[in-house]
Tab-separated table of C-alpha atoms and ligand atoms in Angstrom:
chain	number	residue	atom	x	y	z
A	14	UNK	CA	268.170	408.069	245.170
A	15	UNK	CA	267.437	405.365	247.643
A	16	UNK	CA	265.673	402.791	247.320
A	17	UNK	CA	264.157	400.566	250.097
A	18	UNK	CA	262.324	397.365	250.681
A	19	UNK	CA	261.246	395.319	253.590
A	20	UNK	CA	263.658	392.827	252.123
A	21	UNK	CA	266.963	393.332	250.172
A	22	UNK	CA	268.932	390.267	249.083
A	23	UNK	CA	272.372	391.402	247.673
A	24	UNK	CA	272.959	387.435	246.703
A	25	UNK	CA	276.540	388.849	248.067
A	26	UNK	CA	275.781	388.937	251.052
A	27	UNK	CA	272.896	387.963	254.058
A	28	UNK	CA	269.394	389.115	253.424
A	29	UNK	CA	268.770	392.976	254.672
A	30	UNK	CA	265.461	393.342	256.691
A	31	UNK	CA	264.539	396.915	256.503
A	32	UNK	CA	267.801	396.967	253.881
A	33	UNK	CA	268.258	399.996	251.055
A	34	UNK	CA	270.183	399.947	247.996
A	35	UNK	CA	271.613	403.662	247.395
A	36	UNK	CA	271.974	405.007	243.857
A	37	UNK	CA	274.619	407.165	242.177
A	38	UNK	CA	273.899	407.979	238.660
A	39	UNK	CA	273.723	404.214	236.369
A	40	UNK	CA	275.180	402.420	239.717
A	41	UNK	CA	274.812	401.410	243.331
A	42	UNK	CA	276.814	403.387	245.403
A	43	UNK	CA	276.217	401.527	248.852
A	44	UNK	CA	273.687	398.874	250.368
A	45	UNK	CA	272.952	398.568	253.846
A	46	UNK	CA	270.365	399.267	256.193
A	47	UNK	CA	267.922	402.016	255.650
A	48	UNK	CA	268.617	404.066	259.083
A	49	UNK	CA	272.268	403.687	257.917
A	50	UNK	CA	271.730	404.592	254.224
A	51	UNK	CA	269.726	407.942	255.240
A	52	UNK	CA	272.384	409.124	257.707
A	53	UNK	CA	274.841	408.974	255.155
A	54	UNK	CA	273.082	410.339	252.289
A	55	UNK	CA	270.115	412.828	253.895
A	56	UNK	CA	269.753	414.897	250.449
A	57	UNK	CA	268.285	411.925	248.917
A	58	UNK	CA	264.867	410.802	247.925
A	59	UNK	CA	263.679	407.660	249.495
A	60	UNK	CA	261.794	404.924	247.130
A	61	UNK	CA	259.649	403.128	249.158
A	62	UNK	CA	258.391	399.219	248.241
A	63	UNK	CA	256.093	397.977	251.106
A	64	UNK	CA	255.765	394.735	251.300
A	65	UNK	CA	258.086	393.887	248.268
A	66	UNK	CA	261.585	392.003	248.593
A	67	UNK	CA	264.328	393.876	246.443
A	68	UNK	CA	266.438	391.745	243.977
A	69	UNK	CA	268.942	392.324	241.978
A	70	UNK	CA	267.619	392.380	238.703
A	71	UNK	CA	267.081	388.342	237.097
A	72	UNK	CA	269.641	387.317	234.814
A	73	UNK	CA	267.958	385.155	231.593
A	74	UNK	CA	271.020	383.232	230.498
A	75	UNK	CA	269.260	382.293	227.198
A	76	UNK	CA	266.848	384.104	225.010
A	77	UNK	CA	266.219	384.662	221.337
A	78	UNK	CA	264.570	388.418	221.837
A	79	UNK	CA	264.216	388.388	217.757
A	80	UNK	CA	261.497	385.555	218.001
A	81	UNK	CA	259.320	387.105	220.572
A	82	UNK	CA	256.510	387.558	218.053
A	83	UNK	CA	256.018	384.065	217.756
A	84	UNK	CA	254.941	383.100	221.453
A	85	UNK	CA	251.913	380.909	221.039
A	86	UNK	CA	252.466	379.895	217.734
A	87	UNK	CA	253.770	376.730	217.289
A	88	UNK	CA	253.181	374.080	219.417
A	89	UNK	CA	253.968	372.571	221.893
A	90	UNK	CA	255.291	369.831	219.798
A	91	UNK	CA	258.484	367.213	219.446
A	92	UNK	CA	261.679	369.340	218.710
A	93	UNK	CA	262.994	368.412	215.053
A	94	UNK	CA	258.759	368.998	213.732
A	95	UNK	CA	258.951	372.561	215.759
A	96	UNK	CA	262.534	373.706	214.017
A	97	UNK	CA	261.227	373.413	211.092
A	98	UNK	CA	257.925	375.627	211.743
A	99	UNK	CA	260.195	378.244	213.275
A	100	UNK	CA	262.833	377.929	210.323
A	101	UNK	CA	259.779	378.864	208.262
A	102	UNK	CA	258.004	381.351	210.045
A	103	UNK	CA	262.002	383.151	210.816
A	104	UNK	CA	261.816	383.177	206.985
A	105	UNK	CA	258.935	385.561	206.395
A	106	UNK	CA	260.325	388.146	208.749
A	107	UNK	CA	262.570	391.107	208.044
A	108	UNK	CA	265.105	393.219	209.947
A	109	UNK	CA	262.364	395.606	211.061
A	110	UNK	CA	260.453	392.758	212.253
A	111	UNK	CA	263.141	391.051	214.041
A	112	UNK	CA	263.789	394.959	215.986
A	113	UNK	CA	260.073	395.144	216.690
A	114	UNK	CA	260.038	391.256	218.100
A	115	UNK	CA	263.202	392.127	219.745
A	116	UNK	CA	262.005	395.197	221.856
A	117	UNK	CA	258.418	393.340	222.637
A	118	UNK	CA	260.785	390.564	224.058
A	119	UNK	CA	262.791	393.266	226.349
A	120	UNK	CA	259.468	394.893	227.087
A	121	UNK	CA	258.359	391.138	228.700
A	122	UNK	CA	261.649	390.481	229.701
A	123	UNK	CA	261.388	393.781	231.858
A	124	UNK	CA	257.767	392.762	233.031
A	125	UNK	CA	259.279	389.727	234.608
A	126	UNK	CA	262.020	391.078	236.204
A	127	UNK	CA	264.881	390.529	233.933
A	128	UNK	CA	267.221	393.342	232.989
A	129	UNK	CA	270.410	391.254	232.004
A	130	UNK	CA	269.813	388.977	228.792
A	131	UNK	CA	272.428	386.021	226.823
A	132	UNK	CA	270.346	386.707	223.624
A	133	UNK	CA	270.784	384.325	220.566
A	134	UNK	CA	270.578	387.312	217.522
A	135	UNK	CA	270.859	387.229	213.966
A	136	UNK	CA	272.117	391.182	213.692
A	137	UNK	CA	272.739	394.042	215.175
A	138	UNK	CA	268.751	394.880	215.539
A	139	UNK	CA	268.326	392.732	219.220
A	140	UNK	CA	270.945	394.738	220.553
A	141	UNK	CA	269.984	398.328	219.720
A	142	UNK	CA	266.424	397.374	220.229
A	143	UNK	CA	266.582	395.810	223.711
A	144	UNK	CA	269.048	398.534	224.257
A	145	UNK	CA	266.634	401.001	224.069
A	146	UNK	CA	263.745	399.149	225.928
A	147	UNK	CA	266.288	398.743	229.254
A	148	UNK	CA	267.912	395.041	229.419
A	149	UNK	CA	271.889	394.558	228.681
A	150	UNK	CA	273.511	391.729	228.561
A	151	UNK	CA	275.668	389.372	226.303
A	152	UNK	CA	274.282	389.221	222.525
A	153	UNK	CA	275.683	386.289	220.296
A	154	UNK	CA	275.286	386.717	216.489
A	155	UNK	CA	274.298	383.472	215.584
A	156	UNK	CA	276.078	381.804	212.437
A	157	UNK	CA	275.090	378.663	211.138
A	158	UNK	CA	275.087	376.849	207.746
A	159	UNK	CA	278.007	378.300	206.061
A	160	UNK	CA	282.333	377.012	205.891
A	161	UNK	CA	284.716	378.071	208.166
A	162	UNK	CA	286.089	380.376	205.261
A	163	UNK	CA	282.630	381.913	204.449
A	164	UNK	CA	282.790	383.229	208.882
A	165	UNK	CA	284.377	386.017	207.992
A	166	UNK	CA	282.650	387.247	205.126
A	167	UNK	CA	279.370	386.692	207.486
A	168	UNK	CA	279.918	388.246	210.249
A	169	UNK	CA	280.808	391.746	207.941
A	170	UNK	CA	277.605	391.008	206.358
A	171	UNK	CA	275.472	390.944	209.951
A	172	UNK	CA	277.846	394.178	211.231
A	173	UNK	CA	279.168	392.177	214.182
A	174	UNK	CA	280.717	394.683	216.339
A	175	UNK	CA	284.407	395.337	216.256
A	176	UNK	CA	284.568	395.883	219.868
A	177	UNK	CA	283.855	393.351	222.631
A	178	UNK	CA	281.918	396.049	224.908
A	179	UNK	CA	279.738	398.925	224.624
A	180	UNK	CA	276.977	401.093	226.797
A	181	UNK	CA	279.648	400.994	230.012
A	182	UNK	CA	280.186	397.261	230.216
A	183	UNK	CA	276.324	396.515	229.862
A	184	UNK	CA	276.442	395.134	226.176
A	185	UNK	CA	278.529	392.629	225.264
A	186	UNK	CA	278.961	390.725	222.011
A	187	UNK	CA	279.501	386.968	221.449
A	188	UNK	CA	279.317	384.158	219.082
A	189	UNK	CA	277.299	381.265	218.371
A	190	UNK	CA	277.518	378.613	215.817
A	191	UNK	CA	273.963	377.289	217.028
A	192	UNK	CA	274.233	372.963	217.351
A	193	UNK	CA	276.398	370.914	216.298
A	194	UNK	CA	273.689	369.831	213.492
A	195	UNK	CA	273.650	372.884	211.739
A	196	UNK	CA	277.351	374.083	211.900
A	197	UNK	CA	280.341	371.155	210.657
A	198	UNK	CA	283.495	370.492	212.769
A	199	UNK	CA	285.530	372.931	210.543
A	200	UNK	CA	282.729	375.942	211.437
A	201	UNK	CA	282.693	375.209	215.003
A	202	UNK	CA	286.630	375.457	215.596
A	203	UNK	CA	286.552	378.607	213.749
A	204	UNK	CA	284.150	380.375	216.026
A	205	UNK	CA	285.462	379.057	218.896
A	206	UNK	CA	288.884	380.475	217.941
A	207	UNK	CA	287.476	383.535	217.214
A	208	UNK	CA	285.695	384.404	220.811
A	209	UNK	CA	289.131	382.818	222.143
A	210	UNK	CA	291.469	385.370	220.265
A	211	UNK	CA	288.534	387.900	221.038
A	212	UNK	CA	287.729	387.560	224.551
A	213	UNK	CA	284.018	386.946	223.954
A	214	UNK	CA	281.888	384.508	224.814
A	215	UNK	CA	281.242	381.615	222.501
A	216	UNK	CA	277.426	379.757	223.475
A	217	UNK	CA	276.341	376.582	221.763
A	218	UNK	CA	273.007	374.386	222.180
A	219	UNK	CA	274.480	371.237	223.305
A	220	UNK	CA	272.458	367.692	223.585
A	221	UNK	CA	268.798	369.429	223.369
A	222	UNK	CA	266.686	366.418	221.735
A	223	UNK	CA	266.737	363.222	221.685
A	224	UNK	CA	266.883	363.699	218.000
A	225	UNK	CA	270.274	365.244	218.132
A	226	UNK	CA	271.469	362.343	220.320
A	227	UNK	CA	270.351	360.117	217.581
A	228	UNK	CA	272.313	361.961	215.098
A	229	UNK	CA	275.171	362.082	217.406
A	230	UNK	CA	274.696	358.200	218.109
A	231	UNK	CA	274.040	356.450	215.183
A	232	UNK	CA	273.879	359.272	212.438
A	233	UNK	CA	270.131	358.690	211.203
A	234	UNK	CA	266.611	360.377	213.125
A	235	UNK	CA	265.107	363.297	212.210
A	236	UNK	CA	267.611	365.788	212.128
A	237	UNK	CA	269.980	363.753	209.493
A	238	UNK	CA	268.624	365.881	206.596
A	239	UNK	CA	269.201	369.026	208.355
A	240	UNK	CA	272.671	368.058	209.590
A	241	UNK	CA	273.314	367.256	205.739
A	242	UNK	CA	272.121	370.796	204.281
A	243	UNK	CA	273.762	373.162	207.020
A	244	UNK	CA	276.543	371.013	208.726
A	245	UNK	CA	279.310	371.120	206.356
A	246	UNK	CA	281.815	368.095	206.802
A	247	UNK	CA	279.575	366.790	210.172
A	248	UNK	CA	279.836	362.647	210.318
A	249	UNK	CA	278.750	361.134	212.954
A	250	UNK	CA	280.740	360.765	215.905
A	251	UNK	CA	279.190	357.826	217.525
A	252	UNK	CA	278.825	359.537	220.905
A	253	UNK	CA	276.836	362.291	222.672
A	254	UNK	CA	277.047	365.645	221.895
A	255	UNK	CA	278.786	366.647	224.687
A	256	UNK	CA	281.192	364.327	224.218
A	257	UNK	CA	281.597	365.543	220.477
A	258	UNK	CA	282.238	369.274	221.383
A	259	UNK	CA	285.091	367.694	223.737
A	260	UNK	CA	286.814	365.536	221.323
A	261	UNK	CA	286.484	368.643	218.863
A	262	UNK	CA	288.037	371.117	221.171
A	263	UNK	CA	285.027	373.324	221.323
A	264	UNK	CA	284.115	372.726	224.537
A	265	UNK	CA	286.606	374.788	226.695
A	266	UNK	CA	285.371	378.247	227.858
A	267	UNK	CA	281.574	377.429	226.221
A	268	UNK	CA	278.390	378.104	227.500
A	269	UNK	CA	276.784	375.319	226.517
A	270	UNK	CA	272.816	375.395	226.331
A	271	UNK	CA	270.447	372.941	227.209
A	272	UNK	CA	272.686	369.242	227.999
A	273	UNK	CA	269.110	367.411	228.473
A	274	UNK	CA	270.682	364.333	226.975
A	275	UNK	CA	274.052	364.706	228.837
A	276	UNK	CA	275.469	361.124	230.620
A	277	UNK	CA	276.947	361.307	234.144
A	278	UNK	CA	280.045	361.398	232.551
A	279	UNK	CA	279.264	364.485	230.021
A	280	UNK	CA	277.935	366.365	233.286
A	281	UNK	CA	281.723	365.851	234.247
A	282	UNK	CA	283.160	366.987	231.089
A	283	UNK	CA	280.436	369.781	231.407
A	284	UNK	CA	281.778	370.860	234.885
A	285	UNK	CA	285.275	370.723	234.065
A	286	UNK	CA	285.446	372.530	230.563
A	287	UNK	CA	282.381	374.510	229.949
A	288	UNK	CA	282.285	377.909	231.027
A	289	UNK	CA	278.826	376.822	232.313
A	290	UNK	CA	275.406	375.614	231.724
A	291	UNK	CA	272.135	377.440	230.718
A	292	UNK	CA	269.135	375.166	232.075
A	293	UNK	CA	265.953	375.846	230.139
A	294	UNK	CA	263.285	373.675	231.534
A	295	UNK	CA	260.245	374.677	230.452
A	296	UNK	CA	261.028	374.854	226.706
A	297	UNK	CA	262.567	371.592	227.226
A	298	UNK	CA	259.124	369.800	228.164
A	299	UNK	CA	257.230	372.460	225.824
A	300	UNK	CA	260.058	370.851	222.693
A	301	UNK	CA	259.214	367.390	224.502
A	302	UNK	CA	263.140	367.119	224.695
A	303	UNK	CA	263.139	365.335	228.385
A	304	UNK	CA	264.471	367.187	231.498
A	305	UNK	CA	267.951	367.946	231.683
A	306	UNK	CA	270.171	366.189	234.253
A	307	UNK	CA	269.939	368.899	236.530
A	308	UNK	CA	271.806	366.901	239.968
A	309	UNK	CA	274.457	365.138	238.225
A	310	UNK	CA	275.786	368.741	236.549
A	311	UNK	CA	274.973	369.968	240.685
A	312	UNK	CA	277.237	366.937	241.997
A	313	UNK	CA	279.843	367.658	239.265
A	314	UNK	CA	280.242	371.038	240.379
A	315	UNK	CA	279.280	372.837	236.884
A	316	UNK	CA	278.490	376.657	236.704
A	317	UNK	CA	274.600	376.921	236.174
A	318	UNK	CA	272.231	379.789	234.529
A	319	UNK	CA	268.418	379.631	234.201
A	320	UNK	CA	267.157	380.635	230.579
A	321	UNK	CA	263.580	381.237	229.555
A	322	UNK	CA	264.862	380.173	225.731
A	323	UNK	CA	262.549	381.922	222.807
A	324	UNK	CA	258.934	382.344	224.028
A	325	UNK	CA	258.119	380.793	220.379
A	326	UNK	CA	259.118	377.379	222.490
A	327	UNK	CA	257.747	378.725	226.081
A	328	UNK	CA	254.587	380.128	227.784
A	329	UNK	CA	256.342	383.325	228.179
A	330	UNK	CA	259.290	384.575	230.641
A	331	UNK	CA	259.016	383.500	234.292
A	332	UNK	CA	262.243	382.420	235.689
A	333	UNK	CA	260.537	381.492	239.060
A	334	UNK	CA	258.837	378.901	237.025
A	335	UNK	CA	261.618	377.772	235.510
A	336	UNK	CA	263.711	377.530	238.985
A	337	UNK	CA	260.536	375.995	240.531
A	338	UNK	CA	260.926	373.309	237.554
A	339	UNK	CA	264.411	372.804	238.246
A	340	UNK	CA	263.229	372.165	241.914
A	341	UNK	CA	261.443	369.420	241.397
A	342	UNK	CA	264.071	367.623	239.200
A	343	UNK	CA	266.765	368.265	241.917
A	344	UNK	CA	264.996	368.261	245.676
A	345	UNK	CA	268.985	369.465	246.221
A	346	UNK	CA	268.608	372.616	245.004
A	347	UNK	CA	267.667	375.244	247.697
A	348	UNK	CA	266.286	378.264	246.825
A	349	UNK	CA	269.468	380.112	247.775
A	350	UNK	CA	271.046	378.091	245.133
A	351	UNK	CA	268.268	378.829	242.841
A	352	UNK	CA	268.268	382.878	243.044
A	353	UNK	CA	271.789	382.937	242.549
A	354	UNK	CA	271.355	380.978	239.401
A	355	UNK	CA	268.742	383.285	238.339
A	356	UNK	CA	271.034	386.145	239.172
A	357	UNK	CA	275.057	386.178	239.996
A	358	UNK	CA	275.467	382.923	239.156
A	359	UNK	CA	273.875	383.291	235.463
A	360	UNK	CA	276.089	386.300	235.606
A	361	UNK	CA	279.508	384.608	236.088
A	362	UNK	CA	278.146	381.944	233.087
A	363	UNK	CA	277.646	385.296	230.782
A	364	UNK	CA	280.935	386.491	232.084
A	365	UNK	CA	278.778	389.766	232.918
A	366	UNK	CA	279.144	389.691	236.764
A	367	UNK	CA	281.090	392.806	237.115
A	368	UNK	CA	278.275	394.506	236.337
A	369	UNK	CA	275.089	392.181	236.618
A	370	UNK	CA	273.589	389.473	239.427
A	371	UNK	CA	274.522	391.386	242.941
A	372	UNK	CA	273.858	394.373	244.705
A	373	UNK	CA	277.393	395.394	245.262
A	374	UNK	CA	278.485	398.949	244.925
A	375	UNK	CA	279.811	399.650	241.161
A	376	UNK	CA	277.309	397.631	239.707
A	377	UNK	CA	274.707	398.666	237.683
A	378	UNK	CA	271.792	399.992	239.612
A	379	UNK	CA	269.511	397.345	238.335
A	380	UNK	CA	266.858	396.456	240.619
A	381	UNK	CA	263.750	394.381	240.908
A	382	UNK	CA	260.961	394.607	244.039
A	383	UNK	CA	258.421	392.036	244.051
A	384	UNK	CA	255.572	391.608	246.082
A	385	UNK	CA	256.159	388.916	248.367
A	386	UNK	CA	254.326	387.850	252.074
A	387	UNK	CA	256.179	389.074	254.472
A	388	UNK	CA	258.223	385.863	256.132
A	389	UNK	CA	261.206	385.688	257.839
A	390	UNK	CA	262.861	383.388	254.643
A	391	UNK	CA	262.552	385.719	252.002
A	392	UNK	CA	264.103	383.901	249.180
A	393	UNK	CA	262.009	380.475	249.749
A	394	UNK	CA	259.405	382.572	250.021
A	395	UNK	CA	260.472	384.248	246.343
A	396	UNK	CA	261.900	381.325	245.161
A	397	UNK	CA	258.640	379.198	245.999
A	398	UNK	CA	255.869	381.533	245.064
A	399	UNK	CA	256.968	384.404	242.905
A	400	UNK	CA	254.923	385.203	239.517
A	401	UNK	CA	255.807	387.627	236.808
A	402	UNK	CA	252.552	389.664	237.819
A	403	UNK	CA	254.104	390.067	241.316
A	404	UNK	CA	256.726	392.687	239.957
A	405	UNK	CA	256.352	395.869	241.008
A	406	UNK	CA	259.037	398.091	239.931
A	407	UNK	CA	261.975	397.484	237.926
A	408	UNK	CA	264.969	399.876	237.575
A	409	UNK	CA	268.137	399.551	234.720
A	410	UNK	CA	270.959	401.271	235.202
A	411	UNK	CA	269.416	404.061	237.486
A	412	UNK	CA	266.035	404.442	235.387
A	413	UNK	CA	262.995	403.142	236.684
A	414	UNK	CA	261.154	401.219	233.638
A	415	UNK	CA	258.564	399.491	235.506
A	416	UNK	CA	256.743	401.202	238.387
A	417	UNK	CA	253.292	399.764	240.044
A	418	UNK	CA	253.524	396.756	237.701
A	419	UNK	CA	253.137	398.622	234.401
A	420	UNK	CA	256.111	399.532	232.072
A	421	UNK	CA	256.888	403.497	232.716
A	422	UNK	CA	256.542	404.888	229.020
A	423	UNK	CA	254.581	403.575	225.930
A	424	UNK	CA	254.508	400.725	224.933
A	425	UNK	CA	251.794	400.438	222.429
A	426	UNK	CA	253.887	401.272	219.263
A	427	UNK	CA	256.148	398.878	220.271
A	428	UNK	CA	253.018	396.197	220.213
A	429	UNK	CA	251.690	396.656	217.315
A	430	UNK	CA	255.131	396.783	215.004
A	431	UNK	CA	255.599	393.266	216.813
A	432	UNK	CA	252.233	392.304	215.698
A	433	UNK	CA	252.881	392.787	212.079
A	434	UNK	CA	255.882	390.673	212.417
A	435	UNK	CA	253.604	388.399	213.857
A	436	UNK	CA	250.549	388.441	211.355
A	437	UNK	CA	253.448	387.345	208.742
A	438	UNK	CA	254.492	384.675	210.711
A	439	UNK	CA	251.067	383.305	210.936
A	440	UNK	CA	250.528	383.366	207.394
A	441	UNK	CA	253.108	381.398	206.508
A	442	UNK	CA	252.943	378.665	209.136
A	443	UNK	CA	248.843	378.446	208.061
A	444	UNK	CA	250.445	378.690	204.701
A	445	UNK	CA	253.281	375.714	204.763
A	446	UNK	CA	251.759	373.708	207.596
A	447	UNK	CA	247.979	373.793	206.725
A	448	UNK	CA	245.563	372.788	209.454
A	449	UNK	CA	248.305	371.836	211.450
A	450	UNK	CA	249.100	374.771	213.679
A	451	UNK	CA	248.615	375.055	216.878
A	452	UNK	CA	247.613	377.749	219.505
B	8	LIG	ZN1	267.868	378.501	222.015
């Protein structure tokens, strides 16, 4: 197949007018021009998308898939209050619920244009259920709470995978020991090791709250009691959080999420050690966390990714929003800058871009058209105006799953699984937090 737009931006590469992307199977095979692209391959069918720019598809560097049922259920509120509403309400769900809240979260992950995820799961459901929905991605089964010597036991328990890839390179597996308030010292060099001696990808959320700074600073605040019950051996270091995964040796090769409460000189230690940072904006004002130092980790030189974070802490998935937010913290930015954060960029930080965030031949033939005005800047014009409703067609690895702005298959069962996960959720947040819920 072939597949045209009036725009194609292969991030790669200058922006195509009248540019084509042709398909082979689950990959790209070429990208040039459409005259050039039908000369070479005249057998194939031409997809047309007037008046659409063609992306590769948007890469959200930080998700939790499994808590997609919750959107609109608990706040907006100050972080440590909303942790423990989402603590509770995780509580009441199975792992039939998390699947069903996983694929719902791939289904509006799709919607919006994403087809590469760096998910935050608790088992092996987020994988098999995005999976099947169309997304890849990195998937980091999340330990937290338990000793270092209790890690391996764990991870049997939750059937982390033995190998590092599967699906062709699109799934990967990593590890996450959450925050440094809910795993101790001891936990966090053990995971670290592990996706060292493993090749995988080790993600931690790093300086989210104010609260965590507090605990970091002067050992007291809101998060104190939960740093006692889940972070075995953690004293306080008397520094930032940033500065704490340094001095512990964690640091090195992490993605580190969030860094809202990062100094100049953590954005340093940021740029130098971290395999990158995941930027999440919008859950950061929705948690009331502050906005993250976005032109300091720019003028340090660290690796950035754009993540949407759970939609329990977001008004849903819309990356444009979030680079749009990002935009206004950082007038440095440009929107070049931007969509290649949203796409190869977030890649490299996932260590996915041999597969993900370009339109290279080899890659997987994941695409995105969006409905954009026709202008002769066509990613300000994205970058500055796009909206989840303006995708029109998404394809993963060669299939198309959304076509005219509606996912291609059903996706009613899918709904209402995730909205008996939900109606649990619900009761016990009306339940434990009487009167007090929100949305
Ligand atoms: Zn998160």
């Amino acid at each position: 197949m072939i597949v045209t737009a009036d725009w194609v931006l292969p991030i790669t590469g200058p922006p195509l007018r009248d540019g084509a992307v042709a398909v082979k199977g689950r990959v790209i095979e070429a990208v040039g021009p459409l005259a050039e692209m039908t000369a070479r391959y005249p057998e194939r069918a031409v997809s047309v998308h007037a008046d659409s720019v063609l992306v590769p598809g948007l890469v959200n560097a930080h998700t939790h898939l499994c808590l997609s049922a919750l959107e609109g259920l608990i706040g907006p509120m100050p972080f440590p209050a909303w942790l423990e509403r989402v603590a509770a309400a995780s509580r009441a769900l199975d792992a039939d619920d998390f699947a069903a809240s996983a694929a719902w979260g791939a289904v509006t992950c799709l919607m919006a244009g994403v087809t590469a995820v760096g998910d935050i799961a608790y088992g092996p459901e987020s994988l098999s259920a995005t999976g099947d929905i169309g997304p890849g991605g990195v998937f980091f089964w999340e330990v937290l709470g338990i000793t270092e010597t209790e890690l391996a036991r764990t991870l049997d328990r939750l059937e982390f995978p033995r190998e590092r890839e599967c699906g062709e390179g699109r799934f990967s597996c990593g590890i996450s020991p959450h925050a440094p308030y809910t795993s101790g010292p001891a936990l966090l060099r053990a995971t670290h090791r592990l996706a060292r001696e493993r090749g995988i990808r080790h993600m931690l959320h790093l300086a989210e709250s104010p609260a965590e700074e507090r605990l970091m600073r002067s050992g007291d605040g809101p998060l104190a009691e939960v740093a006692t019950r889940n972070a075995r051996g953690f004293t306080s270091p008397g520094a930032g959080a940033v500065t704490y995964a340094h001095d512990l040796g964690v640091l090195e090769g992490t993605i580190a999420v969030h860094c809202v409460t990062a100094s100049e000189t953590e954005t340093r230690l940021l740029a130098r050690h971290a395999r990158g940072v995941v930027l999440c904006p919008r859950s950061n004002r929705y948690l009331q966390c502050g906005a993250p130092p976005v032109a300091m980790l720019r003028s340090a030189g660290a690796a950035l990714a754009i993540g949407s974070d759970s939609v329990a802490s977001n008004e849903g998935v819309d990356l444009f929003a979030e680079a749009r937010a990002l935009a206004a913290m950082d007038p440095g930015l440009t929107p070049e800058r931007l969509l290649a954060m949203m796409t190869l960029e977030g890649a490299r930080v996932l260590g996915i871009e041999h597969h993900f965030g370009s339109l290279e031949p080899g890659k997987q033939a994941d695409l995105v058209a969006i409905a954009t005005p026709a202008t002769g800047t066509p990613a300000e014009t994205l970058v500055g105006r796009a909206r989840p409703a303006d995708v029109r067609a998404v394809m993963t690895a060669g299939a198309w799953r959304v076509l005219d702005g509606q996912p291609v298959g059903r996706t009613a069962r899918i709904e209402a699984a995730m909205r008996v996960a939900r109606a649990k959720a619900e009761r016990v947040l009306s339940g434990t937090f009487p009167g007090r819920r929100s949305g």
